């Protein structure tokens, strides 16, 4: 970046500007996913929405692209950033709940936890996913698959409005009436259409919820996976579930009973009473040994974000995913061969989430994703370093590839942007062809020069 461009950037922005070599450079460029070694030309922590517009204009003038980022949970998908300004939105973290209208308005840097906690005492739930520290903006722009998705659909389907600064510096509000095509694209089409500054979305009444995790030793993996595959797809829409093959790291932060163990767990949330929940879980438990740990209990809405026990502090992770059309016995055998307790797999978690319910029903006015057209979503993740710092990336990447390859016979033709967190991803592989063509048309209209950087980019033809 030229000295003139740099000076202009410092002049233009009220938030902080950090450059390579500055004090605080490493902290400024560090994302949640520590496996992503981000080396942008500069980092701006914007002070507010106007500051976002100022930073976009200054980046454009300096010949830099702009990579918007909140938490950096999705940083693994970004490619090299040497010609980009990393525009962090973490200071735009306002959260306001309208209890009467059942809506929330948040700044683009807000994470899910405060929304879940503020809504919960009013019996309202937000459509967050498994982690309370994931950012609302990135999660929602990619669709957003959570514990209430089989009941209420993807989080992007509950969005009322999105405010953003486009590549040409305009501040726009996209909703059903204003900028409808952009509003369509922003709901599941990812972060490539501008820098979001605020979002408004619906909260959902949740008078009762029951759920938690059931853990078995890894030796029971085949029995649990088979029982899960028969049980989960038949459940009513009120129930969302996951099953995971876990290699729990031997870390002091992990509960002692789980530390260093190979486990298989079923996680679930029933949007109903404890009695209804127990009845729905009974068929799963009927044919299985007693779980090692049973954490099922009535849950206030805010507790949904803790059910999965996701890591809340930054850590390195390499992930891969596929959507599956079915999970027959042959697929379970193929999965256990590469990721089961006897496979020697280094992956810490291989997870399947049963889809269906509202995720399979396209509603009028739906956004770009609208539905997840598959029976299960698989997400596998490994830690690419040993505790002593040895590089395991090649081993982890090889096993991630092996897992996805083993399940290819049952793979759906599309994917899920939020789980596609490898660099070099191709958006054409994630969306149906007509949706992808329409997303490209929106990208061409709002960002013809490709200023805004996102993972799995909508690459404009040269
Ligand atoms: C521990 C963990 C648990 C997860 N659980 C779930 C889950 O249950 N369900 C699910 O659907 N996903 C889940 N994810 C995936 C997660 O939703 C994606 O990684 C998402 O992109 C994270 O959004 P973020 O804003 O936190 O991350 P960031 O890395 O900050 O953003 C990711 C991308 O979103 C876009 N973006 C972010 N902010 C803006 C903005 N202001 N303007 C424009 N674009 C922006 C950019 O393209 C950016 O590269 C999980 C990820 C992790 C690491």
Short mmCIF file of C-alpha atoms and ligand atoms in Angstrom, two decimals:
data_model
loop_
_atom_site.label_atom_id
_atom_site.label_comp_id
_atom_site.label_asym_id
_atom_site.label_seq_id
_atom_site.Cartn_x
_atom_site.Cartn_y
_atom_site.Cartn_z
CA UNK A 1 0.00 0.00 0.00
CA UNK A 2 1.39 3.42 -0.93
CA UNK A 3 2.27 5.99 1.72
CA UNK A 4 -0.40 8.31 0.25
CA UNK A 5 -3.08 5.61 0.44
CA UNK A 6 -2.02 4.86 3.98
CA UNK A 7 -2.18 8.46 5.05
CA UNK A 8 -5.63 8.80 3.48
CA UNK A 9 -6.82 5.69 5.30
CA UNK A 10 -5.66 7.02 8.67
CA UNK A 11 -7.29 10.39 7.89
CA UNK A 12 -10.57 8.85 6.74
CA UNK A 13 -11.26 6.37 9.51
CA UNK A 14 -12.29 7.20 13.08
CA UNK A 15 -11.82 3.66 14.34
CA UNK A 16 -8.38 2.09 14.59
CA UNK A 17 -6.07 1.48 11.65
CA UNK A 18 -3.34 -1.11 12.20
CA UNK A 19 -0.58 -1.82 9.71
CA UNK A 20 2.06 -4.54 9.45
CA UNK A 21 4.78 -3.77 12.01
CA UNK A 22 2.51 -1.64 14.24
CA UNK A 23 2.10 -2.50 17.90
CA UNK A 24 -0.97 -4.72 18.15
CA UNK A 25 -0.65 -5.98 14.57
CA UNK A 26 -0.92 -9.65 15.50
CA UNK A 27 -3.94 -9.07 17.76
CA UNK A 28 -5.66 -6.94 15.10
CA UNK A 29 -5.30 -9.54 12.35
CA UNK A 30 -6.09 -12.59 14.51
CA UNK A 31 -9.39 -14.34 13.76
CA UNK A 32 -11.26 -16.81 16.01
CA UNK A 33 -9.95 -19.62 13.81
CA UNK A 34 -6.24 -19.55 14.60
CA UNK A 35 -5.49 -21.88 11.68
CA UNK A 36 -5.99 -18.86 9.39
CA UNK A 37 -2.80 -16.78 9.37
CA UNK A 38 -4.37 -13.59 7.99
CA UNK A 39 -1.88 -11.15 6.44
CA UNK A 40 -3.90 -8.26 5.01
CA UNK A 41 -2.44 -4.95 3.81
CA UNK A 42 -4.11 -3.19 6.77
CA UNK A 43 -6.72 -3.81 9.45
CA UNK A 44 -9.46 -1.31 10.28
CA UNK A 45 -11.68 -1.71 13.33
CA UNK A 46 -14.58 0.49 12.23
CA UNK A 47 -16.19 2.72 14.85
CA UNK A 48 -19.71 2.63 13.34
CA UNK A 49 -21.63 2.36 10.09
CA UNK A 50 -20.39 5.72 8.75
CA UNK A 51 -16.86 4.58 9.50
CA UNK A 52 -17.46 1.42 7.45
CA UNK A 53 -18.40 3.63 4.49
CA UNK A 54 -15.29 5.76 5.05
CA UNK A 55 -13.06 2.68 5.18
CA UNK A 56 -14.58 1.22 2.00
CA UNK A 57 -14.02 4.51 0.15
CA UNK A 58 -10.44 4.82 1.42
CA UNK A 59 -9.65 1.19 0.50
CA UNK A 60 -11.02 1.70 -2.98
CA UNK A 61 -8.94 4.87 -3.41
CA UNK A 62 -5.85 3.01 -2.21
CA UNK A 63 -6.42 0.15 -4.67
CA UNK A 64 -7.26 -2.38 -1.96
CA UNK A 65 -10.07 -4.92 -1.84
CA UNK A 66 -12.19 -5.09 1.33
CA UNK A 67 -12.63 -8.22 3.46
CA UNK A 68 -15.42 -7.69 6.04
CA UNK A 69 -14.97 -9.73 9.21
CA UNK A 70 -16.67 -9.95 12.59
CA UNK A 71 -15.38 -12.76 14.80
CA UNK A 72 -13.27 -14.62 12.24
CA UNK A 73 -15.04 -17.96 12.87
CA UNK A 74 -15.23 -18.27 9.08
CA UNK A 75 -11.68 -17.10 8.37
CA UNK A 76 -10.61 -20.55 7.11
CA UNK A 77 -12.47 -19.97 3.85
CA UNK A 78 -10.69 -16.72 2.93
CA UNK A 79 -7.80 -16.84 0.51
CA UNK A 80 -4.73 -14.55 0.60
CA UNK A 81 -5.49 -11.01 1.82
CA UNK A 82 -2.27 -9.23 0.86
CA UNK A 83 -4.17 -6.86 -1.48
CA UNK A 84 -7.07 -6.36 0.96
CA UNK A 85 -8.12 -4.22 3.86
CA UNK A 86 -9.43 -6.43 6.65
CA UNK A 87 -12.49 -4.49 7.86
CA UNK A 88 -13.37 -5.70 11.36
CA UNK A 89 -16.88 -4.92 12.60
CA UNK A 90 -16.45 -6.07 16.22
CA UNK A 91 -17.17 -2.58 17.60
CA UNK A 92 -20.59 -2.51 15.90
CA UNK A 93 -21.91 -4.81 18.63
CA UNK A 94 -25.20 -3.14 19.60
CA UNK A 95 -28.14 -5.43 20.41
CA UNK A 96 -31.70 -4.29 20.93
CA UNK A 97 -34.72 -6.54 21.43
CA UNK A 98 -38.33 -5.52 20.77
CA UNK A 99 -40.30 -7.83 23.03
CA UNK A 100 -43.69 -6.72 21.69
CA UNK A 101 -42.84 -7.23 18.02
CA UNK A 102 -40.64 -10.30 18.64
CA UNK A 103 -37.74 -8.77 16.73
CA UNK A 104 -34.10 -7.93 17.28
CA UNK A 105 -31.87 -5.29 15.71
CA UNK A 106 -28.12 -5.82 15.96
CA UNK A 107 -24.94 -4.24 14.74
CA UNK A 108 -22.91 -6.31 12.29
CA UNK A 109 -20.29 -7.12 14.91
CA UNK A 110 -22.73 -8.62 17.43
CA UNK A 111 -22.42 -12.26 18.43
CA UNK A 112 -25.36 -14.52 19.34
CA UNK A 113 -24.92 -14.78 23.12
CA UNK A 114 -26.33 -11.36 24.12
CA UNK A 115 -29.31 -11.79 21.81
CA UNK A 116 -30.11 -15.23 23.26
CA UNK A 117 -29.67 -13.94 26.82
CA UNK A 118 -31.78 -10.81 26.36
CA UNK A 119 -34.58 -12.66 24.55
CA UNK A 120 -34.73 -15.67 26.89
CA UNK A 121 -36.45 -14.08 29.93
CA UNK A 122 -39.32 -13.11 27.60
CA UNK A 123 -39.73 -16.70 26.39
CA UNK A 124 -38.22 -15.78 23.03
CA UNK A 125 -35.48 -17.61 21.13
CA UNK A 126 -33.15 -16.51 18.34
CA UNK A 127 -32.22 -18.84 15.49
CA UNK A 128 -28.55 -19.10 16.45
CA UNK A 129 -26.49 -22.21 15.83
CA UNK A 130 -24.41 -24.40 18.09
CA UNK A 131 -22.07 -21.65 19.34
CA UNK A 132 -23.00 -18.49 21.29
CA UNK A 133 -19.83 -16.71 20.12
CA UNK A 134 -20.39 -17.04 16.37
CA UNK A 135 -21.15 -13.69 14.73
CA UNK A 136 -24.73 -13.00 13.69
CA UNK A 137 -23.73 -11.38 10.39
CA UNK A 138 -21.54 -14.12 8.90
CA UNK A 139 -23.80 -16.90 10.22
CA UNK A 140 -26.97 -15.33 8.83
CA UNK A 141 -25.48 -14.31 5.47
CA UNK A 142 -24.53 -17.97 4.99
CA UNK A 143 -28.01 -19.27 5.94
CA UNK A 144 -27.63 -20.24 9.60
CA UNK A 145 -28.48 -23.79 10.71
CA UNK A 146 -29.44 -24.14 14.38
CA UNK A 147 -31.41 -25.99 17.01
CA UNK A 148 -34.76 -24.61 15.86
CA UNK A 149 -34.16 -24.91 12.11
CA UNK A 150 -36.42 -27.92 11.57
CA UNK A 151 -39.19 -25.84 13.17
CA UNK A 152 -38.51 -22.33 11.84
CA UNK A 153 -36.10 -22.83 8.92
CA UNK A 154 -32.71 -21.22 8.36
CA UNK A 155 -31.88 -18.05 10.28
CA UNK A 156 -31.71 -16.16 6.99
CA UNK A 157 -35.42 -16.89 6.51
CA UNK A 158 -36.25 -14.92 9.67
CA UNK A 159 -34.40 -11.79 8.53
CA UNK A 160 -36.50 -8.64 8.05
CA UNK A 161 -33.86 -6.19 6.87
CA UNK A 162 -30.13 -5.85 6.31
CA UNK A 163 -28.25 -2.55 6.17
CA UNK A 164 -24.98 -2.46 4.28
CA UNK A 165 -22.39 -0.34 2.52
CA UNK A 166 -21.87 -1.45 -1.06
CA UNK A 167 -18.58 -1.44 -2.98
CA UNK A 168 -19.35 2.01 -4.44
CA UNK A 169 -19.79 3.42 -0.94
CA UNK A 170 -23.61 3.64 -0.86
CA UNK A 171 -25.38 2.90 2.42
CA UNK A 172 -28.45 0.79 1.58
CA UNK A 173 -31.26 -0.87 3.46
CA UNK A 174 -32.36 -4.15 1.86
CA UNK A 175 -35.71 -5.61 2.78
CA UNK A 176 -38.73 -7.12 1.04
CA UNK A 177 -39.71 -3.71 -0.46
CA UNK A 178 -36.43 -1.93 -0.91
CA UNK A 179 -33.60 -3.55 -2.93
CA UNK A 180 -35.52 -6.86 -3.06
CA UNK A 181 -33.03 -8.64 -5.30
CA UNK A 182 -30.12 -7.72 -3.03
CA UNK A 183 -32.24 -8.75 -0.04
CA UNK A 184 -32.77 -12.14 -1.70
CA UNK A 185 -29.02 -12.60 -2.27
CA UNK A 186 -28.01 -11.56 1.25
CA UNK A 187 -30.22 -14.28 2.77
CA UNK A 188 -27.93 -17.26 2.30
CA UNK A 189 -25.74 -16.06 -0.58
CA UNK A 190 -22.86 -15.03 1.70
CA UNK A 191 -20.88 -11.90 2.41
CA UNK A 192 -19.79 -10.84 -1.08
CA UNK A 193 -22.37 -8.11 -1.70
CA UNK A 194 -21.16 -5.33 0.56
CA UNK A 195 -20.21 -4.66 4.17
CA UNK A 196 -23.21 -5.28 6.39
CA UNK A 197 -23.61 -2.75 9.20
CA UNK A 198 -26.87 -3.93 10.86
CA UNK A 199 -29.45 -6.70 10.72
CA UNK A 200 -33.07 -6.99 11.86
CA UNK A 201 -34.69 -10.38 12.35
CA UNK A 202 -37.53 -12.22 14.04
CA UNK A 203 -37.31 -13.90 17.43
CA UNK A 204 -39.52 -16.92 18.04
CA UNK A 205 -41.64 -17.79 21.08
CA UNK A 206 -40.26 -20.87 22.86
CA UNK A 207 -42.49 -21.55 25.88
CA UNK A 208 -40.86 -24.94 26.53
CA UNK A 209 -37.65 -26.64 25.47
CA UNK A 210 -36.01 -29.88 26.51
CA UNK A 211 -32.69 -31.24 25.37
CA UNK A 212 -28.96 -31.61 25.88
CA UNK A 213 -26.45 -34.34 25.10
CA UNK A 214 -26.27 -38.12 25.52
CA UNK A 215 -22.75 -39.59 25.46
CA UNK A 216 -21.66 -43.18 24.85
CA UNK A 217 -18.17 -44.69 24.66
CA UNK A 218 -16.67 -44.78 21.15
CA UNK A 219 -17.07 -48.57 21.13
CA UNK A 220 -20.84 -48.01 20.75
CA UNK A 221 -20.40 -45.79 17.68
CA UNK A 222 -21.93 -48.19 15.16
CA UNK A 223 -24.97 -48.93 17.34
CA UNK A 224 -25.55 -45.24 18.09
CA UNK A 225 -25.11 -44.08 14.48
CA UNK A 226 -27.47 -46.81 13.24
CA UNK A 227 -30.11 -46.00 15.86
CA UNK A 228 -29.74 -42.27 15.12
CA UNK A 229 -30.11 -42.76 11.35
CA UNK A 230 -33.39 -44.63 11.89
CA UNK A 231 -34.73 -42.29 14.59
CA UNK A 232 -33.82 -38.70 13.65
CA UNK A 233 -35.49 -38.35 10.22
CA UNK A 234 -38.84 -39.54 11.62
CA UNK A 235 -39.03 -36.91 14.38
CA UNK A 236 -41.55 -34.05 14.28
CA UNK A 237 -40.33 -30.60 13.21
CA UNK A 238 -40.11 -29.56 16.87
CA UNK A 239 -36.96 -31.67 17.26
CA UNK A 240 -33.50 -30.91 15.90
CA UNK A 241 -30.67 -33.37 16.48
CA UNK A 242 -26.98 -34.07 15.87
CA UNK A 243 -24.74 -37.10 16.25
CA UNK A 244 -20.97 -36.75 16.64
CA UNK A 245 -17.92 -38.99 16.65
CA UNK A 246 -15.73 -37.17 19.17
CA UNK A 247 -12.06 -37.40 20.06
CA UNK A 248 -12.10 -35.12 23.06
CA UNK A 249 -8.76 -33.34 23.47
CA UNK A 250 -7.01 -33.91 26.83
CA UNK A 251 -7.34 -30.26 27.82
CA UNK A 252 -8.00 -28.92 31.33
CA UNK A 253 -10.93 -26.86 29.95
CA UNK A 254 -12.79 -30.09 29.06
CA UNK A 255 -14.93 -31.74 31.83
CA UNK A 256 -12.89 -34.52 33.44
CA UNK A 257 -15.36 -37.27 32.53
CA UNK A 258 -14.86 -36.53 28.82
CA UNK A 259 -11.17 -35.53 28.72
CA UNK A 260 -9.02 -37.48 26.23
CA UNK A 261 -11.83 -39.94 25.40
CA UNK A 262 -13.26 -41.27 22.18
CA UNK A 263 -17.02 -40.80 22.40
CA UNK A 264 -20.17 -40.76 20.34
CA UNK A 265 -22.88 -38.31 21.35
CA UNK A 266 -26.38 -37.37 20.31
CA UNK A 267 -27.37 -33.74 20.88
CA UNK A 268 -30.96 -32.63 20.67
CA UNK A 269 -33.42 -29.85 21.33
CA UNK A 270 -37.15 -30.53 21.55
CA UNK A 271 -39.25 -27.35 21.33
CA UNK A 272 -41.79 -28.82 23.71
CA UNK A 273 -42.25 -29.93 27.32
CA UNK A 274 -40.01 -32.35 29.18
CA UNK A 275 -42.73 -35.03 29.07
CA UNK A 276 -43.04 -34.71 25.28
CA UNK A 277 -39.25 -34.69 24.96
CA UNK A 278 -38.81 -37.87 27.01
CA UNK A 279 -41.40 -39.63 24.89
CA UNK A 280 -39.65 -38.61 21.66
CA UNK A 281 -36.22 -39.72 22.90
CA UNK A 282 -37.45 -43.11 24.21
CA UNK A 283 -37.32 -44.93 20.84
CA UNK A 284 -33.65 -43.93 20.41
CA UNK A 285 -32.71 -45.18 23.85
CA UNK A 286 -34.75 -48.39 23.60
CA UNK A 287 -32.22 -50.35 21.54
CA UNK A 288 -29.01 -48.85 22.95
CA UNK A 289 -26.85 -49.43 26.01
CA UNK A 290 -27.36 -46.86 28.77
CA UNK A 291 -25.48 -43.67 27.98
CA UNK A 292 -22.30 -42.92 29.90
CA UNK A 293 -23.55 -39.36 30.45
CA UNK A 294 -27.13 -38.11 30.16
CA UNK A 295 -27.43 -34.33 30.12
CA UNK A 296 -31.06 -34.08 28.95
CA UNK A 297 -33.03 -31.47 30.92
CA UNK A 298 -35.61 -28.71 30.49
CA UNK A 299 -33.88 -25.70 28.90
CA UNK A 300 -34.62 -21.96 29.00
CA UNK A 301 -34.20 -20.49 25.48
CA UNK A 302 -30.74 -19.07 26.28
CA UNK A 303 -29.43 -22.54 27.20
CA UNK A 304 -29.85 -23.80 23.63
CA UNK A 305 -26.56 -22.12 22.74
CA UNK A 306 -24.71 -24.32 25.28
CA UNK A 307 -26.12 -27.71 24.23
CA UNK A 308 -23.29 -28.47 21.81
CA UNK A 309 -20.48 -27.35 24.14
CA UNK A 310 -18.67 -25.57 21.29
CA UNK A 311 -15.31 -23.92 22.04
CA UNK A 312 -15.73 -20.27 22.98
CA UNK A 313 -12.07 -19.20 22.94
CA UNK A 314 -10.09 -18.87 19.69
CA UNK A 315 -8.45 -22.11 18.54
CA UNK A 316 -7.15 -23.56 15.29
CA UNK A 317 -9.50 -25.72 13.23
CA UNK A 318 -9.58 -27.16 9.70
CA UNK A 319 -13.00 -28.31 8.56
CA UNK A 320 -14.73 -29.91 5.60
CA UNK A 321 -18.33 -30.75 4.84
CA UNK A 322 -20.81 -32.46 2.61
CA UNK A 323 -24.58 -32.72 2.47
CA UNK A 324 -25.99 -36.26 2.30
CA UNK A 325 -29.17 -37.45 0.62
CA UNK A 326 -29.34 -40.59 2.77
CA UNK A 327 -27.51 -42.40 5.55
CA UNK A 328 -27.96 -46.13 4.92
CA UNK A 329 -25.97 -48.84 6.76
CA UNK A 330 -23.33 -48.79 3.97
CA UNK A 331 -22.73 -45.07 4.52
CA UNK A 332 -22.37 -45.59 8.28
CA UNK A 333 -19.86 -48.38 7.64
CA UNK A 334 -17.92 -46.17 5.21
CA UNK A 335 -17.88 -43.33 7.76
CA UNK A 336 -16.69 -45.55 10.61
CA UNK A 337 -13.94 -46.96 8.40
CA UNK A 338 -12.36 -43.49 8.01
CA UNK A 339 -13.50 -41.70 11.18
CA UNK A 340 -14.61 -44.35 13.68
CA UNK A 341 -12.85 -45.18 16.95
CA UNK A 342 -10.62 -47.82 15.29
CA UNK A 343 -9.74 -45.70 12.24
CA UNK A 344 -6.76 -43.80 13.66
CA UNK A 345 -8.47 -40.58 12.59
CA UNK A 346 -6.97 -37.39 14.05
CA UNK A 347 -10.26 -35.48 13.68
CA UNK A 348 -11.74 -34.09 16.91
CA UNK A 349 -15.33 -34.15 15.68
CA UNK A 350 -17.27 -35.63 12.80
CA UNK A 351 -20.84 -34.49 13.07
CA UNK A 352 -24.08 -35.26 11.28
CA UNK A 353 -27.16 -33.05 11.60
CA UNK A 354 -30.51 -34.40 10.44
CA UNK A 355 -32.19 -31.83 8.18
CA UNK A 356 -35.79 -31.93 6.89
CA UNK A 357 -38.80 -30.29 8.49
CA UNK A 358 -38.95 -26.55 7.72
CA UNK A 359 -35.47 -26.84 6.14
CA UNK A 360 -37.09 -28.74 3.28
CA UNK A 361 -40.01 -26.33 2.70
CA UNK A 362 -39.44 -23.31 0.45
CA UNK A 363 -41.74 -20.46 1.43
CA UNK A 364 -42.85 -17.60 -0.87
CA UNK A 365 -40.33 -14.75 -0.76
CA UNK A 366 -37.53 -17.06 0.44
CA UNK A 367 -33.92 -15.91 0.24
CA UNK A 368 -31.12 -17.33 -1.92
CA UNK A 369 -30.69 -20.43 0.22
CA UNK A 370 -34.25 -20.84 1.47
CA UNK A 371 -33.91 -24.57 2.10
CA UNK A 372 -31.20 -27.17 2.65
CA UNK A 373 -32.15 -29.86 0.15
CA UNK A 374 -30.62 -32.93 1.75
CA UNK A 375 -31.30 -35.42 4.55
CA UNK A 376 -28.15 -34.78 6.63
CA UNK A 377 -25.34 -32.21 6.85
CA UNK A 378 -21.91 -33.58 7.73
CA UNK A 379 -19.21 -31.34 9.19
CA UNK A 380 -15.80 -32.72 10.19
CA UNK A 381 -13.07 -30.77 11.95
CA UNK A 382 -9.51 -31.35 13.11
CA UNK A 383 -6.95 -29.32 15.04
CA UNK A 384 -3.94 -28.80 12.76
CA UNK A 385 -1.35 -28.54 15.56
CA UNK A 386 -0.33 -30.77 18.47
CA UNK A 387 -0.37 -29.13 21.96
CA UNK A 388 3.42 -28.73 21.57
CA UNK A 389 2.97 -26.90 18.25
CA UNK A 390 3.84 -29.63 15.72
CA UNK A 391 2.16 -29.10 12.37
CA UNK A 392 -0.57 -31.67 11.71
CA UNK A 393 -2.25 -29.81 8.86
CA UNK A 394 -1.36 -32.31 6.12
CA UNK A 395 -2.58 -35.27 8.19
CA UNK A 396 -5.79 -33.48 9.17
CA UNK A 397 -6.53 -32.27 5.63
CA UNK A 398 -5.92 -35.75 4.24
CA UNK A 399 -8.38 -37.29 6.71
CA UNK A 400 -10.99 -34.58 6.07
CA UNK A 401 -10.77 -35.35 2.36
CA UNK A 402 -11.02 -39.10 3.10
CA UNK A 403 -14.22 -38.59 5.11
CA UNK A 404 -15.92 -36.58 2.38
CA UNK A 405 -14.69 -38.99 -0.32
CA UNK A 406 -15.96 -42.02 1.59
CA UNK A 407 -19.45 -40.50 1.71
CA UNK A 408 -19.50 -39.30 -1.90
CA UNK A 409 -21.91 -42.05 -3.07
CA UNK A 410 -24.58 -40.50 -0.82
CA UNK A 411 -23.63 -36.82 -1.32
CA UNK A 412 -26.21 -34.22 -2.36
CA UNK A 413 -25.37 -32.08 -5.42
CA UNK A 414 -25.22 -28.83 -3.41
CA UNK A 415 -23.43 -27.77 -0.21
CA UNK A 416 -23.80 -25.38 2.71
CA UNK A 417 -21.80 -22.14 2.71
CA UNK A 418 -21.50 -21.93 6.51
CA UNK A 419 -19.80 -25.32 6.68
CA UNK A 420 -17.59 -24.67 3.59
CA UNK A 421 -14.61 -23.23 5.41
CA UNK A 422 -11.67 -24.34 3.29
CA UNK A 423 -9.69 -21.80 1.28
CA UNK A 424 -10.15 -22.00 -2.49
CA UNK A 425 -13.78 -23.12 -2.22
CA UNK A 426 -15.99 -22.75 -5.26
CA UNK A 427 -19.43 -21.21 -4.74
CA UNK A 428 -20.72 -23.03 -7.84
CA UNK A 429 -20.40 -26.31 -5.90
CA UNK A 430 -22.60 -25.02 -3.08
CA UNK A 431 -25.71 -23.73 -4.83
CA UNK A 432 -28.19 -25.04 -7.39
CA UNK A 433 -27.18 -23.79 -10.87
CA UNK A 434 -30.10 -21.33 -11.24
CA UNK A 435 -29.51 -19.88 -7.76
CA UNK A 436 -25.79 -19.52 -8.47
CA UNK A 437 -26.46 -17.72 -11.76
CA UNK A 438 -28.84 -15.32 -10.00
CA UNK A 439 -26.30 -14.67 -7.21
CA UNK A 440 -23.65 -13.91 -9.83
CA UNK A 441 -26.01 -11.43 -11.49
CA UNK A 442 -26.52 -9.61 -8.17
CA UNK A 443 -22.77 -9.60 -7.50
CA UNK A 444 -22.16 -8.17 -10.98
CA UNK A 445 -24.73 -5.42 -10.33
CA UNK A 446 -23.51 -4.31 -6.89
CA UNK A 447 -19.78 -5.07 -7.08
CA UNK A 448 -18.70 -5.31 -10.73
CA UNK A 449 -15.00 -4.98 -9.86
CA UNK A 450 -15.03 -7.63 -7.16
CA UNK A 451 -13.98 -5.21 -4.39
CA UNK A 452 -15.63 -7.15 -1.57
CA UNK A 453 -13.76 -10.32 -0.57
CA UNK A 454 -15.60 -13.36 0.80
CA UNK A 455 -14.83 -17.04 1.22
CA UNK A 456 -16.14 -19.33 -1.55
CA UNK A 457 -16.30 -16.23 -3.76
CA UNK A 458 -18.84 -15.59 -6.46
CA UNK A 459 -16.13 -15.26 -9.07
CA UNK A 460 -17.03 -12.85 -11.81
CA UNK A 461 -16.11 -14.06 -15.30
CA UNK A 462 -13.09 -12.11 -16.63
C1 LIG B 1 -17.42 -23.24 16.63
C2 LIG B 1 -18.29 -22.99 15.42
C3 LIG B 1 -19.63 -23.35 15.45
C4 LIG B 1 -20.45 -23.13 14.34
N1 LIG B 1 -21.76 -23.52 14.38
C5 LIG B 1 -22.56 -23.28 13.32
C6 LIG B 1 -23.93 -23.67 13.33
O1 LIG B 1 -24.41 -24.26 14.28
N2 LIG B 1 -24.69 -23.39 12.24
C7 LIG B 1 -24.19 -22.72 11.16
O2 LIG B 1 -24.94 -22.44 10.24
N3 LIG B 1 -22.90 -22.35 11.12
C8 LIG B 1 -22.08 -22.63 12.16
N4 LIG B 1 -20.76 -22.28 12.11
C9 LIG B 1 -20.24 -21.65 10.89
C10 LIG B 1 -20.41 -20.14 10.98
O3 LIG B 1 -21.77 -19.81 10.86
C11 LIG B 1 -19.61 -19.50 9.84
O4 LIG B 1 -18.25 -19.73 10.05
C12 LIG B 1 -19.90 -18.00 9.76
O5 LIG B 1 -19.35 -17.51 8.57
C13 LIG B 1 -19.32 -17.29 10.94
O6 LIG B 1 -19.71 -15.95 10.93
P1 LIG B 1 -18.86 -14.88 11.76
O7 LIG B 1 -19.42 -13.56 11.44
O8 LIG B 1 -18.78 -15.33 13.17
O9 LIG B 1 -17.42 -15.12 11.14
P2 LIG B 1 -16.48 -14.18 10.26
O10 LIG B 1 -15.27 -15.01 9.97
O11 LIG B 1 -16.27 -12.89 10.92
O12 LIG B 1 -17.30 -13.97 8.95
C14 LIG B 1 -17.41 -15.02 8.01
C15 LIG B 1 -17.72 -14.40 6.68
O13 LIG B 1 -19.01 -13.80 6.74
C16 LIG B 1 -19.00 -12.60 5.99
N5 LIG B 1 -19.22 -11.47 6.89
C17 LIG B 1 -19.06 -11.39 8.22
N6 LIG B 1 -19.40 -10.15 8.64
C18 LIG B 1 -19.77 -9.46 7.56
C19 LIG B 1 -20.22 -8.15 7.32
N7 LIG B 1 -20.37 -7.26 8.32
N8 LIG B 1 -20.51 -7.77 6.05
C20 LIG B 1 -20.38 -8.63 5.03
N9 LIG B 1 -19.94 -9.88 5.19
C21 LIG B 1 -19.65 -10.29 6.44
C22 LIG B 1 -17.64 -12.48 5.32
O14 LIG B 1 -17.70 -13.08 4.04
C23 LIG B 1 -16.77 -13.28 6.24
O15 LIG B 1 -15.60 -13.80 5.60
C24 LIG B 1 -19.91 -22.52 13.19
C25 LIG B 1 -18.56 -22.16 13.15
C26 LIG B 1 -17.75 -22.41 14.25
C27 LIG B 1 -16.28 -22.06 14.17
#
